[in-house]
PDB file of C-alpha atoms in Angstrom:
ATOM      1  CA  SER A   1     118.935  72.346  49.371  1.00 56.00           C
ATOM      2  CA  ARG A   2     120.806  75.158  51.167  1.00 64.00           C
ATOM      3  CA  PHE A   3     119.411  73.731  54.390  1.00 72.00           C
ATOM      4  CA  GLU A   4     120.276  70.081  53.807  1.00 76.00           C
ATOM      5  CA  THR A   5     122.913  70.206  56.553  1.00 82.00           C
ATOM      6  CA  CYS A   6     120.086  70.980  59.022  1.00 83.00           C
ATOM      7  CA  TRP A   7     117.932  68.049  57.956  1.00 81.00           C
ATOM      8  CA  PRO A   8     119.358  65.471  60.389  1.00 83.00           C
ATOM      9  CA  ALA A   9     118.558  67.819  63.278  1.00 83.00           C
ATOM     10  CA  LEU A  10     115.021  68.369  61.958  1.00 82.00           C
ATOM     11  CA  MET A  11     114.473  64.645  61.510  1.00 84.00           C
ATOM     12  CA  LYS A  12     115.854  63.529  64.855  1.00 85.00           C
ATOM     13  CA  ASP A  13     113.113  61.886  66.945  1.00 85.00           C
ATOM     14  CA  SER A  14     110.335  63.224  64.718  1.00 90.00           C
ATOM     15  CA  ASP A  15     107.022  61.396  64.955  1.00 93.00           C
ATOM     16  CA  GLY A  16     105.285  62.852  61.935  1.00 95.00           C
ATOM     17  CA  VAL A  17     105.858  64.711  58.684  1.00 95.00           C
ATOM     18  CA  ILE A  18     103.445  67.120  57.006  1.00 96.00           C
ATOM     19  CA  ILE A  19     104.341  68.045  53.424  1.00 95.00           C
ATOM     20  CA  ILE A  20     102.513  71.095  52.067  1.00 94.00           C
ATOM     21  CA  PHE A  21     102.788  71.796  48.355  1.00 94.00           C
ATOM     22  CA  ASN A  22     101.226  73.759  45.530  1.00 91.00           C
ATOM     23  CA  PRO A  23      99.592  71.187  43.224  1.00 91.00           C
ATOM     24  CA  GLU A  24      99.652  73.677  40.331  1.00 87.00           C
ATOM     25  CA  LEU A  25     103.453  73.731  40.193  1.00 87.00           C
ATOM     26  CA  PRO A  26     104.910  70.719  38.377  1.00 85.00           C
ATOM     27  CA  SER A  27     108.243  71.320  40.157  1.00 88.00           C
ATOM     28  CA  HIS A  28     106.513  70.853  43.522  1.00 88.00           C
ATOM     29  CA  LEU A  29     105.181  67.461  42.445  1.00 84.00           C
ATOM     30  CA  LYS A  30     108.763  66.319  41.774  1.00 85.00           C
ATOM     31  CA  GLU A  31     110.058  67.869  44.999  1.00 91.00           C
ATOM     32  CA  ILE A  32     107.549  66.126  47.247  1.00 94.00           C
ATOM     33  CA  GLU A  33     108.973  62.764  46.115  1.00 92.00           C
ATOM     34  CA  MET A  34     112.372  63.899  47.401  1.00 91.00           C
ATOM     35  CA  TRP A  35     110.914  65.189  50.698  1.00 92.00           C
ATOM     36  CA  TYR A  36     109.038  61.911  51.177  1.00 94.00           C
ATOM     37  CA  SER A  37     112.162  59.876  50.452  1.00 92.00           C
ATOM     38  CA  CYS A  38     114.355  61.870  52.865  1.00 90.00           C
ATOM     39  CA  PHE A  39     111.944  62.577  55.681  1.00 91.00           C
ATOM     40  CA  VAL A  40     109.713  59.487  55.699  1.00 93.00           C
ATOM     41  CA  GLN A  41     111.380  56.503  54.007  1.00 92.00           C
ATOM     42  CA  GLN A  42     114.911  57.055  55.276  1.00 89.00           C
ATOM     43  CA  GLN A  43     113.898  57.631  58.899  1.00 88.00           C
ATOM     44  CA  PRO A  44     111.986  55.258  58.667  1.00 87.00           C
ATOM     45  CA  LEU A  45     108.480  56.462  59.488  1.00 93.00           C
ATOM     46  CA  LEU A  46     105.222  54.730  58.627  1.00 93.00           C
ATOM     47  CA  ASP A  47     103.211  56.140  55.741  1.00 94.00           C
ATOM     48  CA  SER A  48     100.456  56.827  58.262  1.00 95.00           C
ATOM     49  CA  GLN A  49     102.844  59.272  59.978  1.00 96.00           C
ATOM     50  CA  CYS A  50     102.947  61.419  56.843  1.00 96.00           C
ATOM     51  CA  LEU A  51     100.271  63.857  55.691  1.00 97.00           C
ATOM     52  CA  LEU A  52     100.263  65.520  52.271  1.00 96.00           C
ATOM     53  CA  VAL A  53      98.513  68.876  51.972  1.00 94.00           C
ATOM     54  CA  ALA A  54      97.759  70.201  48.489  1.00 93.00           C
ATOM     55  CA  HIS A  55      97.288  73.892  49.192  1.00 91.00           C
ATOM     56  CA  HIS A  56      95.224  75.858  46.701  1.00 87.00           C
ATOM     57  CA  LYS A  57      95.856  79.578  46.625  1.00 81.00           C
ATOM     58  CA  PRO A  58      92.881  81.971  46.674  1.00 78.00           C
ATOM     59  CA  GLY A  59      91.439  82.335  43.193  1.00 73.00           C
ATOM     60  CA  SER A  60      93.315  79.340  41.788  1.00 70.00           C
ATOM     61  CA  ALA A  61      91.473  76.861  39.607  1.00 60.00           C
ATOM     62  CA  GLY A  62      91.908  74.288  42.349  1.00 53.00           C
ATOM     63  CA  ASP A  63      91.001  71.221  40.320  1.00 56.00           C
ATOM     64  CA  SER A  64      91.392  69.063  43.391  1.00 56.00           C
ATOM     65  CA  GLU A  65      89.606  65.997  42.058  1.00 58.00           C
ATOM     66  CA  ASN A  66      92.087  65.354  39.270  1.00 69.00           C
ATOM     67  CA  LEU A  67      95.290  65.383  41.265  1.00 81.00           C
ATOM     68  CA  SER A  68      96.682  61.889  40.889  1.00 81.00           C
ATOM     69  CA  LEU A  69     100.026  61.272  42.498  1.00 89.00           C
ATOM     70  CA  ALA A  70     102.317  58.451  41.434  1.00 87.00           C
ATOM     71  CA  TYR A  71     103.461  55.590  43.670  1.00 90.00           C
ATOM     72  CA  PRO A  72     104.621  55.785  46.467  1.00 91.00           C
ATOM     73  CA  LEU A  73     102.951  59.147  47.170  1.00 94.00           C
ATOM     74  CA  ASN A  74      99.536  57.755  46.282  1.00 93.00           C
ATOM     75  CA  LYS A  75      99.677  55.593  49.438  1.00 93.00           C
ATOM     76  CA  LEU A  76      99.702  58.674  51.672  1.00 95.00           C
ATOM     77  CA  LYS A  77      96.806  60.552  53.212  1.00 95.00           C
ATOM     78  CA  LEU A  78      96.186  63.580  50.984  1.00 94.00           C
ATOM     79  CA  ILE A  79      94.036  66.541  51.899  1.00 93.00           C
ATOM     80  CA  HIS A  80      93.225  69.623  49.872  1.00 91.00           C
ATOM     81  CA  SER A  81      93.331  72.922  51.665  1.00 89.00           C
ATOM     82  CA  ASN A  82      91.610  76.026  50.466  1.00 83.00           C
ATOM     83  CA  LEU A  83      91.342  78.350  53.418  1.00 76.00           C
ATOM     84  CA  GLU A  84      88.855  80.598  51.638  1.00 79.00           C
ATOM     85  CA  GLU A  85      86.295  77.883  51.106  1.00 78.00           C
ATOM     86  CA  ASP A  86      86.495  75.358  53.923  1.00 77.00           C
ATOM     87  CA  PRO A  87      89.000  76.114  56.697  1.00 84.00           C
ATOM     88  CA  GLU A  88      86.914  73.950  59.065  1.00 89.00           C
ATOM     89  CA  ASP A  89      87.486  70.829  56.931  1.00 88.00           C
ATOM     90  CA  VAL A  90      91.224  71.377  57.009  1.00 90.00           C
ATOM     91  CA  ARG A  91      91.160  71.917  60.776  1.00 92.00           C
ATOM     92  CA  MET A  92      89.266  68.639  61.287  1.00 94.00           C
ATOM     93  CA  GLU A  93      91.730  66.727  59.074  1.00 94.00           C
ATOM     94  CA  PHE A  94      94.663  68.119  61.074  1.00 94.00           C
ATOM     95  CA  ILE A  95      93.018  67.062  64.333  1.00 96.00           C
ATOM     96  CA  LYS A  96      92.484  63.531  62.945  1.00 96.00           C
ATOM     97  CA  TYR A  97      96.109  63.396  61.810  1.00 97.00           C
ATOM     98  CA  PHE A  98      97.460  64.542  65.187  1.00 96.00           C
ATOM     99  CA  ARG A  99      95.260  62.002  66.980  1.00 97.00           C
ATOM    100  CA  SER A 100      96.634  59.206  64.814  1.00 96.00           C
ATOM    101  CA  ILE A 101     100.221  60.322  65.557  1.00 96.00           C
ATOM    102  CA  ILE A 102      99.492  60.344  69.305  1.00 96.00           C
ATOM    103  CA  ASN A 103      98.083  56.801  69.019  1.00 96.00           C
ATOM    104  CA  ILE A 104     101.215  55.604  67.208  1.00 94.00           C
ATOM    105  CA  ILE A 105     103.463  57.188  69.884  1.00 94.00           C
ATOM    106  CA  ASN A 106     101.430  55.653  72.709  1.00 95.00           C
ATOM    107  CA  GLU A 107     101.453  52.207  71.102  1.00 94.00           C
ATOM    108  CA  SER A 108     105.205  52.233  70.586  1.00 91.00           C
ATOM    109  CA  ARG A 109     105.733  53.444  74.167  1.00 92.00           C
ATOM    110  CA  GLU A 110     103.571  50.583  75.453  1.00 93.00           C
ATOM    111  CA  ARG A 111     105.556  48.099  73.352  1.00 92.00           C
ATOM    112  CA  GLU A 112     108.824  49.457  74.786  1.00 91.00           C
ATOM    113  CA  GLU A 113     107.487  49.170  78.341  1.00 91.00           C
ATOM    114  CA  MET A 114     106.337  45.599  77.723  1.00 91.00           C
ATOM    115  CA  SER A 115     109.717  44.608  76.296  1.00 91.00           C
ATOM    116  CA  ILE A 116     111.465  46.071  79.357  1.00 90.00           C
ATOM    117  CA  LEU A 117     109.139  44.150  81.681  1.00 86.00           C
ATOM    118  CA  SER A 118     109.388  40.840  79.869  1.00 75.00           C
TER     119      SER A 118
END
């Protein structure tokens, strides 16, 4: 919260939001609701422009299957990252996410161009 004064500058013209959290910390699960509210809903960005990353530290239990997030976070794309076990999976998910963001940007640019022409 020390940096809240910087948030408008961070948010300005952003096309995507990636929220990385530690799923083993209950406080993080509360905080991601606040990040989602400020950085996605208030902008407003589409849910598809937000990616949640549950990052499991090396040696953590990493019970990734049982992480159930409450609404509205459960509408978002959620990936589990464990860089010890499958860094390649995480890399592929990031590439997919960035591709989807590029598509959204291109589509909105095309819409703007069409509205100028018409």
